[in-house]
XYZ file of C-alpha atoms in Angstrom:
522
model
C -0.089 0.059 -0.034
C 2.775 2.468 0.839
C 4.657 1.588 -2.267
C 1.451 2.204 -4.387
C 0.249 5.413 -3.003
C 3.651 6.798 -2.982
C 3.980 5.920 -6.757
C 0.584 7.163 -7.396
C 1.425 10.464 -6.035
C 4.620 10.427 -8.070
C 2.701 9.619 -11.211
C -0.062 12.175 -10.729
C 2.428 15.095 -10.058
C 4.840 13.700 -12.758
C 7.651 14.770 -10.538
C 10.331 11.547 -11.515
C 12.569 12.332 -8.588
C 9.857 11.889 -5.951
C 9.017 8.384 -8.124
C 12.570 7.352 -7.526
C 12.894 8.207 -3.974
C 8.916 6.637 -2.950
C 10.209 3.399 -4.703
C 13.718 3.496 -3.174
C 12.043 4.132 0.369
C 9.191 1.777 0.124
C 11.173 -1.198 -1.301
C 13.896 -0.196 1.732
C 10.639 -0.079 4.348
C 9.575 -3.543 2.820
C 12.805 -5.380 3.027
C 13.565 -4.044 6.606
C 10.299 -5.106 7.813
C 10.585 -8.453 6.628
C 14.022 -8.835 8.492
C 12.767 -7.416 11.363
C 9.600 -9.503 11.555
C 11.708 -12.615 11.115
C 13.946 -11.468 13.935
C 11.001 -10.386 16.331
C 9.640 -13.671 15.644
C 12.554 -15.443 16.664
C 12.648 -13.531 20.037
C 9.179 -13.529 20.769
C 9.045 -17.555 21.229
C 11.152 -20.193 22.275
C 13.408 -21.817 19.422
C 10.952 -24.700 19.806
C 8.168 -22.734 19.039
C 9.759 -20.578 16.572
C 10.060 -23.724 14.292
C 6.592 -23.024 13.350
C 5.983 -19.546 13.359
C 5.368 -17.719 9.953
C 8.272 -17.654 7.567
C 8.230 -14.095 5.820
C 10.010 -15.392 2.921
C 7.100 -17.519 1.445
C 8.783 -18.624 -1.515
C 10.264 -21.346 -0.198
C 7.907 -21.562 2.888
C 6.189 -24.975 1.862
C 7.259 -27.916 0.369
C 3.623 -28.663 -1.186
C 3.053 -25.681 -3.406
C 2.875 -26.983 -7.135
C 6.370 -26.141 -8.550
C 6.004 -23.225 -10.634
C 8.242 -21.235 -13.070
C 6.429 -18.125 -12.977
C 4.471 -16.095 -10.681
C 1.144 -15.884 -12.161
C 0.712 -19.590 -13.524
C -0.845 -22.537 -11.457
C 0.506 -21.875 -7.901
C -1.120 -24.246 -5.256
C -2.776 -22.473 -2.903
C -3.718 -25.607 -1.268
C -0.314 -25.499 0.591
C -0.934 -27.489 4.006
C 2.178 -26.340 5.339
C 2.528 -22.735 3.968
C 2.096 -21.123 7.271
C 5.095 -23.158 8.785
C 8.610 -21.345 8.901
C 11.604 -22.772 7.397
C 13.467 -22.185 10.619
C 14.420 -25.555 12.530
C 16.105 -26.035 15.798
C 18.996 -28.158 14.384
C 19.945 -25.265 12.136
C 21.243 -22.955 14.941
C 24.939 -22.304 13.953
C 25.239 -19.862 11.025
C 28.737 -20.511 10.025
C 28.157 -24.504 9.541
C 27.428 -24.593 5.935
C 27.078 -28.513 5.066
C 28.621 -31.747 5.986
C 29.227 -34.294 3.425
C 29.885 -36.958 6.050
C 26.101 -38.413 6.518
C 25.925 -38.623 2.371
C 27.282 -38.344 -0.924
C 24.512 -36.780 -2.496
C 24.638 -32.995 -1.683
C 20.764 -32.855 -1.386
C 20.878 -35.260 1.519
C 24.032 -33.789 2.919
C 22.440 -30.311 3.229
C 20.264 -31.578 5.768
C 23.150 -31.090 8.119
C 23.720 -27.748 7.216
C 22.212 -24.136 7.194
C 22.828 -23.363 3.625
C 22.071 -25.432 0.362
C 25.567 -26.608 -1.380
C 24.622 -24.991 -4.461
C 28.230 -25.444 -5.789
C 27.824 -29.073 -5.834
C 24.102 -29.687 -6.541
C 23.945 -31.244 -10.336
C 21.475 -32.587 -12.497
C 22.181 -36.180 -11.971
C 22.049 -35.478 -8.081
C 18.497 -34.254 -8.270
C 15.852 -37.256 -8.779
C 18.130 -39.999 -6.517
C 18.681 -37.190 -3.657
C 14.671 -35.970 -4.017
C 13.728 -39.431 -4.370
C 15.251 -40.567 -1.210
C 13.755 -37.221 0.723
C 10.441 -38.136 -0.473
C 10.256 -41.638 0.663
C 11.731 -40.766 3.923
C 8.721 -38.189 4.483
C 6.208 -39.935 3.462
C 7.097 -42.775 5.791
C 7.492 -40.152 8.966
C 3.977 -38.694 7.976
C 2.243 -42.204 8.347
C 4.184 -42.877 11.705
C 2.803 -39.023 12.637
C -0.744 -39.968 11.478
C -0.767 -43.136 13.841
C 0.184 -41.194 16.812
C -1.046 -37.625 16.465
C -1.812 -35.833 19.587
C -3.576 -32.330 18.777
C -1.069 -30.243 20.566
C 1.382 -27.679 19.877
C 4.625 -29.978 20.540
C 2.918 -33.146 19.541
C 1.760 -31.920 16.228
C 3.121 -28.508 14.788
C 6.632 -28.852 15.874
C 6.946 -32.572 14.508
C 5.074 -31.486 11.565
C 7.533 -28.642 10.753
C 10.759 -31.139 11.227
C 8.784 -33.498 8.822
C 8.154 -31.363 6.188
C 11.648 -29.573 6.326
C 13.785 -31.267 4.180
C 11.699 -31.464 1.342
C 10.891 -27.958 1.221
C 14.733 -27.212 1.746
C 15.865 -29.442 -0.994
C 12.862 -28.816 -3.472
C 13.568 -25.046 -2.752
C 17.112 -25.317 -3.494
C 16.444 -27.553 -6.862
C 13.758 -24.892 -8.152
C 15.936 -21.926 -7.327
C 18.857 -23.371 -9.505
C 16.655 -24.467 -12.316
C 15.623 -20.709 -12.416
C 19.240 -19.028 -12.180
C 21.337 -21.892 -13.796
C 19.053 -23.462 -16.305
C 20.229 -26.001 -18.416
C 18.606 -28.872 -20.370
C 19.868 -31.712 -18.147
C 18.401 -29.989 -15.163
C 15.007 -29.450 -16.609
C 14.879 -33.034 -17.502
C 15.567 -33.942 -13.808
C 13.118 -31.834 -12.472
C 10.392 -33.104 -14.866
C 11.235 -36.282 -13.937
C 10.762 -35.984 -10.102
C 8.139 -33.068 -10.031
C 5.327 -35.446 -10.034
C 6.595 -37.133 -7.064
C 6.914 -34.143 -5.273
C 3.467 -33.229 -6.160
C 2.067 -36.701 -5.028
C 3.679 -36.113 -1.599
C 2.304 -32.757 -1.366
C -1.164 -34.137 -2.209
C -0.710 -36.612 0.318
C 0.376 -34.228 3.250
C -2.342 -31.395 2.426
C -5.101 -34.039 2.367
C -4.052 -36.030 5.483
C -7.082 -36.744 7.528
C -5.832 -37.392 10.757
C -3.478 -34.194 10.561
C -6.547 -32.121 9.512
C -8.910 -33.667 12.210
C -5.993 -32.708 14.827
C -5.745 -29.180 14.037
C -9.682 -28.594 13.914
C -9.394 -30.138 17.521
C -6.803 -27.588 18.631
C -9.364 -25.048 17.091
C -12.114 -26.576 18.835
C -10.458 -26.443 22.461
C -11.388 -23.115 23.307
C -9.285 -23.055 26.353
C -6.249 -24.457 24.445
C -6.527 -22.040 21.555
C -6.794 -19.192 23.523
C -3.623 -19.809 25.299
C -1.648 -19.644 22.057
C -0.018 -16.657 20.869
C -1.374 -14.687 17.933
C 1.060 -15.919 15.774
C 0.402 -19.794 16.812
C -3.089 -19.248 16.177
C -2.827 -17.792 12.670
C -0.999 -21.225 11.950
C -3.602 -23.442 13.475
C -6.315 -21.244 11.152
C -3.897 -21.431 8.266
C -3.620 -24.980 8.358
C -7.495 -25.727 8.489
C -7.863 -23.506 5.589
C -5.184 -25.019 3.517
C -6.449 -28.339 4.394
C -9.667 -27.577 2.948
C -7.998 -26.180 -0.332
C -5.837 -29.496 -0.615
C -8.945 -31.515 -1.098
C -9.158 -33.041 2.445
C -12.699 -33.174 2.333
C -13.089 -34.577 -1.219
C -13.650 -38.494 -1.391
C -13.487 -40.931 -4.104
C -13.551 -40.125 -7.845
C -13.755 -36.256 -6.845
C -10.314 -36.571 -4.820
C -9.218 -38.441 -7.643
C -9.806 -35.791 -10.040
C -8.772 -33.114 -7.881
C -5.281 -34.727 -7.728
C -4.775 -35.485 -11.593
C -5.863 -31.599 -11.818
C -3.287 -30.511 -9.553
C -0.528 -32.922 -11.287
C -1.644 -31.530 -14.724
C -1.295 -27.913 -13.472
C 2.115 -28.297 -12.280
C 3.178 -29.824 -15.483
C 1.813 -27.101 -17.512
C 3.114 -24.093 -15.157
C 6.405 -25.943 -15.920
C 5.997 -26.139 -19.632
C 4.569 -22.420 -19.800
C 7.842 -21.070 -17.988
C 10.199 -22.676 -19.909
C 8.702 -21.739 -23.133
C 8.840 -18.167 -22.152
C 12.527 -18.547 -21.024
C 13.514 -20.258 -24.438
C 11.819 -17.556 -26.046
C 13.401 -14.792 -24.278
C 16.629 -16.340 -24.780
C 16.075 -17.083 -28.684
C 15.358 -13.459 -29.714
C 18.100 -11.196 -30.367
C 18.621 -8.098 -32.609
C 22.325 -7.635 -33.765
C 23.057 -3.914 -34.956
C 25.932 -2.469 -36.798
C 25.355 0.884 -37.714
C 25.527 3.738 -35.170
C 22.163 5.484 -36.742
C 20.395 2.359 -35.608
C 21.272 2.777 -31.984
C 20.933 6.444 -31.938
C 19.553 7.749 -28.601
C 20.510 4.968 -26.474
C 22.239 5.904 -23.821
C 25.916 5.047 -23.001
C 25.294 2.243 -20.149
C 22.562 0.607 -22.596
C 25.374 0.627 -25.571
C 27.503 -1.054 -23.256
C 25.515 -3.735 -22.245
C 24.536 -4.254 -25.876
C 28.403 -4.643 -26.548
C 28.776 -7.019 -23.761
C 26.296 -9.186 -25.089
C 27.678 -8.959 -28.512
C 30.824 -10.272 -27.010
C 29.285 -12.832 -25.281
C 27.809 -14.368 -28.438
C 31.292 -14.138 -30.447
C 31.733 -10.355 -31.347
C 34.915 -10.270 -29.445
C 35.872 -6.764 -30.852
C 32.598 -5.292 -29.752
C 32.645 -1.994 -28.010
C 30.087 0.393 -26.818
C 31.531 3.041 -29.268
C 31.561 1.434 -32.373
C 29.317 -1.894 -31.893
C 28.436 -4.185 -32.992
C 25.274 -4.192 -30.391
C 23.285 -7.199 -29.772
C 19.579 -6.343 -27.966
C 17.795 -8.594 -26.142
C 14.340 -9.157 -24.303
C 16.093 -9.297 -21.122
C 14.404 -6.129 -19.162
C 17.837 -3.696 -19.182
C 18.211 -4.359 -22.718
C 14.420 -4.193 -23.767
C 13.613 -1.016 -21.647
C 16.349 0.969 -22.704
C 15.399 0.495 -26.164
C 11.618 1.322 -25.573
C 12.522 4.367 -23.769
C 15.312 6.033 -25.512
C 15.929 4.434 -29.109
C 14.958 6.940 -31.976
C 14.316 4.266 -34.497
C 10.720 3.562 -34.015
C 11.071 0.332 -36.279
C 13.417 -1.235 -33.918
C 11.132 -0.327 -30.864
C 8.198 -1.880 -32.338
C 10.189 -5.103 -33.243
C 11.013 -5.380 -29.910
C 7.758 -4.553 -28.435
C 6.248 -7.069 -30.489
C 8.630 -9.805 -30.029
C 8.304 -9.123 -26.339
C 4.566 -9.225 -26.224
C 4.202 -12.368 -28.359
C 6.867 -14.567 -26.422
C 6.132 -18.318 -26.747
C 3.070 -17.652 -29.120
C 2.371 -18.222 -32.748
C 3.201 -14.581 -33.355
C 6.550 -14.500 -31.813
C 8.715 -13.466 -34.619
C 11.436 -16.267 -34.201
C 8.784 -19.148 -33.995
C 7.917 -18.097 -37.762
C 11.207 -19.170 -39.013
C 12.200 -21.968 -36.580
C 10.400 -24.948 -36.359
C 11.884 -25.676 -33.057
C 9.237 -23.140 -31.555
C 6.259 -24.921 -33.053
C 5.688 -26.620 -29.748
C 6.209 -23.607 -27.605
C 2.947 -21.866 -28.177
C 1.547 -21.062 -24.910
C -2.038 -20.190 -25.931
C -3.247 -23.695 -25.451
C -1.569 -24.144 -22.439
C -3.314 -20.897 -20.825
C -6.633 -22.138 -21.910
C -6.029 -25.449 -20.553
C -4.968 -23.877 -17.051
C -7.985 -21.741 -16.858
C -10.244 -24.643 -17.485
C -8.799 -26.585 -14.915
C -8.526 -23.847 -12.398
C -12.199 -23.661 -12.789
C -12.724 -27.320 -12.571
C -10.682 -27.480 -9.328
C -12.934 -24.276 -7.685
C -16.005 -26.297 -8.527
C -14.352 -29.466 -6.851
C -13.798 -27.213 -3.866
C -16.920 -25.471 -3.810
C -16.039 -22.024 -5.042
C -17.517 -20.236 -8.029
C -14.169 -19.252 -9.697
C -10.446 -19.631 -8.856
C -10.180 -15.858 -7.715
C -12.324 -17.067 -5.014
C -9.874 -20.008 -4.292
C -6.930 -17.391 -4.544
C -8.490 -14.760 -2.266
C -9.389 -17.576 0.427
C -5.877 -17.598 1.965
C -5.817 -13.704 1.735
C -7.006 -11.026 3.987
C -8.964 -9.074 1.262
C -12.077 -10.720 -0.017
C -13.063 -11.512 -3.761
C -15.641 -8.841 -3.295
C -13.269 -5.911 -1.999
C -10.410 -6.791 -4.170
C -12.817 -5.683 -6.973
C -14.007 -2.983 -5.185
C -10.434 -1.251 -4.927
C -9.716 -2.238 -8.294
C -13.138 -0.249 -9.334
C -12.331 2.730 -7.131
C -8.495 2.681 -8.758
C -10.055 3.140 -12.268
C -12.602 5.726 -11.439
C -9.982 7.788 -9.787
C -7.599 7.204 -12.720
C -9.098 6.709 -16.036
C -10.018 10.353 -16.676
C -6.686 11.422 -15.575
C -4.698 8.604 -17.815
C -6.786 9.861 -20.745
C -5.602 13.583 -20.336
C -2.128 12.429 -20.136
C -2.301 10.671 -23.272
C -3.501 13.204 -25.164
C -0.904 15.637 -23.569
C 1.649 13.132 -24.738
C 0.047 12.525 -28.469
C 0.271 16.635 -28.552
C 3.863 16.524 -27.261
C 4.737 13.992 -29.869
C 3.118 15.692 -32.808
C 4.651 18.818 -31.891
C 8.118 16.895 -31.839
C 7.373 15.900 -35.333
C 5.632 12.667 -34.954
C 2.794 12.499 -37.762
C 1.092 9.412 -36.412
C -1.071 8.320 -33.805
C 1.091 6.930 -30.623
C 1.056 3.224 -30.232
C 2.265 0.934 -27.480
C 5.979 1.044 -28.663
C 6.177 4.948 -28.658
C 4.541 5.990 -25.299
C 7.731 5.235 -23.153
C 10.067 6.974 -25.810
C 7.903 9.973 -25.818
C 7.037 10.238 -21.976
C 11.155 10.333 -21.685
C 11.324 13.249 -23.812
C 8.598 14.962 -22.599
C 10.048 14.724 -19.092
C 13.153 15.984 -20.135
C 11.567 19.120 -21.565
C 9.268 19.998 -18.938
C 11.403 19.036 -16.040
C 14.951 19.294 -17.615
C 15.374 15.452 -16.015
C 17.463 13.036 -17.557
C 16.750 9.628 -15.494
C 20.464 8.512 -17.139
C 22.040 11.218 -15.013
C 20.525 9.702 -11.833
C 22.134 6.162 -12.602
C 25.517 7.234 -10.649
C 23.410 8.032 -7.470
C 21.780 4.823 -7.408
C 24.827 2.232 -8.160
C 24.474 -0.992 -5.950
C 26.888 -0.088 -3.367
C 25.228 3.240 -2.574
C 21.799 1.747 -2.459
C 22.764 -0.963 -0.004
C 24.584 1.388 2.016
C 21.080 3.729 2.242
C 19.167 0.316 2.930
C 20.949 -0.963 5.574
C 21.746 2.477 7.383
C 17.807 2.772 7.302
C 17.428 -0.661 8.726
C 19.694 0.237 11.461
C 18.070 3.565 12.283
C 14.225 1.891 12.564
C 14.727 -1.415 13.656
C 18.064 -1.568 15.872
C 19.661 -4.206 13.574
C 22.494 -3.856 11.501
C 23.070 -5.844 8.294
C 26.796 -6.598 7.440
C 29.139 -8.828 5.258
C 29.305 -12.230 6.892
C 32.427 -13.411 7.817
C 32.259 -16.473 5.760
C 30.945 -17.315 2.317
C 28.617 -20.340 1.952
C 28.472 -22.224 -1.442
C 26.799 -20.156 -3.966
C 25.277 -20.558 -7.551
C 27.611 -17.387 -9.053
C 30.707 -16.085 -8.021
C 29.080 -12.649 -7.795
C 26.368 -13.424 -5.313
C 26.366 -11.368 -2.225
C 26.140 -12.816 1.278
C 25.122 -10.723 4.406
C 24.098 -11.474 7.973
C 22.020 -9.639 10.341
C 23.418 -8.696 13.805
C 22.255 -6.834 17.085
C 23.628 -4.215 18.689
C 25.913 -6.427 20.680
C 27.023 -7.891 16.747
C 25.289 -11.119 17.908
C 24.191 -13.105 14.603
C 20.385 -13.068 14.646
C 19.875 -14.117 10.873
């Protein structure tokens, strides 16, 4: 909300510095609040209770979320352990990275350490490692179901310890797939993913566990004695069990499980197609007039890309230059490139990735099977079937079931924003069209024109060049400002760690959070 309101104010007043400051400040507050939320939760309860307090970093907080490569496709809201933290009593020494004494497979070995051994996890280790963890987790789940007792120490804590190995290892594998994608890793993930989803469904549809959480909620005296965070966990577990299909029986549950498997498969396929299309498209330019308007930073990036692709002598000054659909390259073209045809080509490629209209797809049979159109339609159909099985009107209601806002309130907010902004946006576009015509444009502005002319209009009206701000927002400067703000607001410090855990790339930065006595807390 803070970010949205500040940026809306900046947009309405057209003061670009305010937009930059608002974004920086809101992001700083967001990151800082998450860091401190984790720290305060750890301080508020005992280490044993901490193992089940909500994790602020939800991306890896659940082992049972349907795996996905894109944030908007086929995530599974029916995660039975989504409210449980990944914190674990045994991971108490930050400097203990990982031990290989217990196993040769790095996914098994990482259970004894704090950080995933990213440097040794390879495609060939994924399937055997994950399969062993899945089997062990399933066995432990069966034992827990047979001796279940609806108390915090006998249910929530054992459940957290049970699910922790799976969610940590699968999270590490999924992360590597995103940052170090390869054909071998894709095949390994595709092979083991159905087994991960099957175990996830087994966990989410465990009737003994679901009934135990309901018993905790129904025991009024017990429930009131829990902390607010613990009550939230119990409530979330009950909701998540319902969304996991725990109440379904027979053919209905069987159909639900098939839908979940298919959604996870489609999600991965969708993400792979988009990634492949993004990698496949590039524009190589050799004439300086073709890159007219691009700032030196964009030319430097384009020359570096050219060198990476084989033009060893490429320079920012003389080229050749290679432009791609990666956001830094793409946005530079859309904002600064004087060549309108180039802007249109880049825009068309960006918006038609993984479709029949994708430029590269028309010339390459390899992309014939990479059209996401039917995938999107199938995802929509399956989401509706899933909503029907769970007793909801549509997928939106399923999604909102785990959120603070209701479906109706979300629509109301969107409509309020539309009413408040629509006429102002029309007026802004009319002003931009008039400015473009004054600048020599003899055409109606299209979507590949708006960013370009908005930048020129900003320069003329406010004498502001966003490229001139770039030196003030170098990464070291931004990090320094962020960490000083965290220190001032929350009495914790973010400092360079005295050790370096294994990482997936040499330029990964690693920090730790310390208190005023320089004692590590995260």
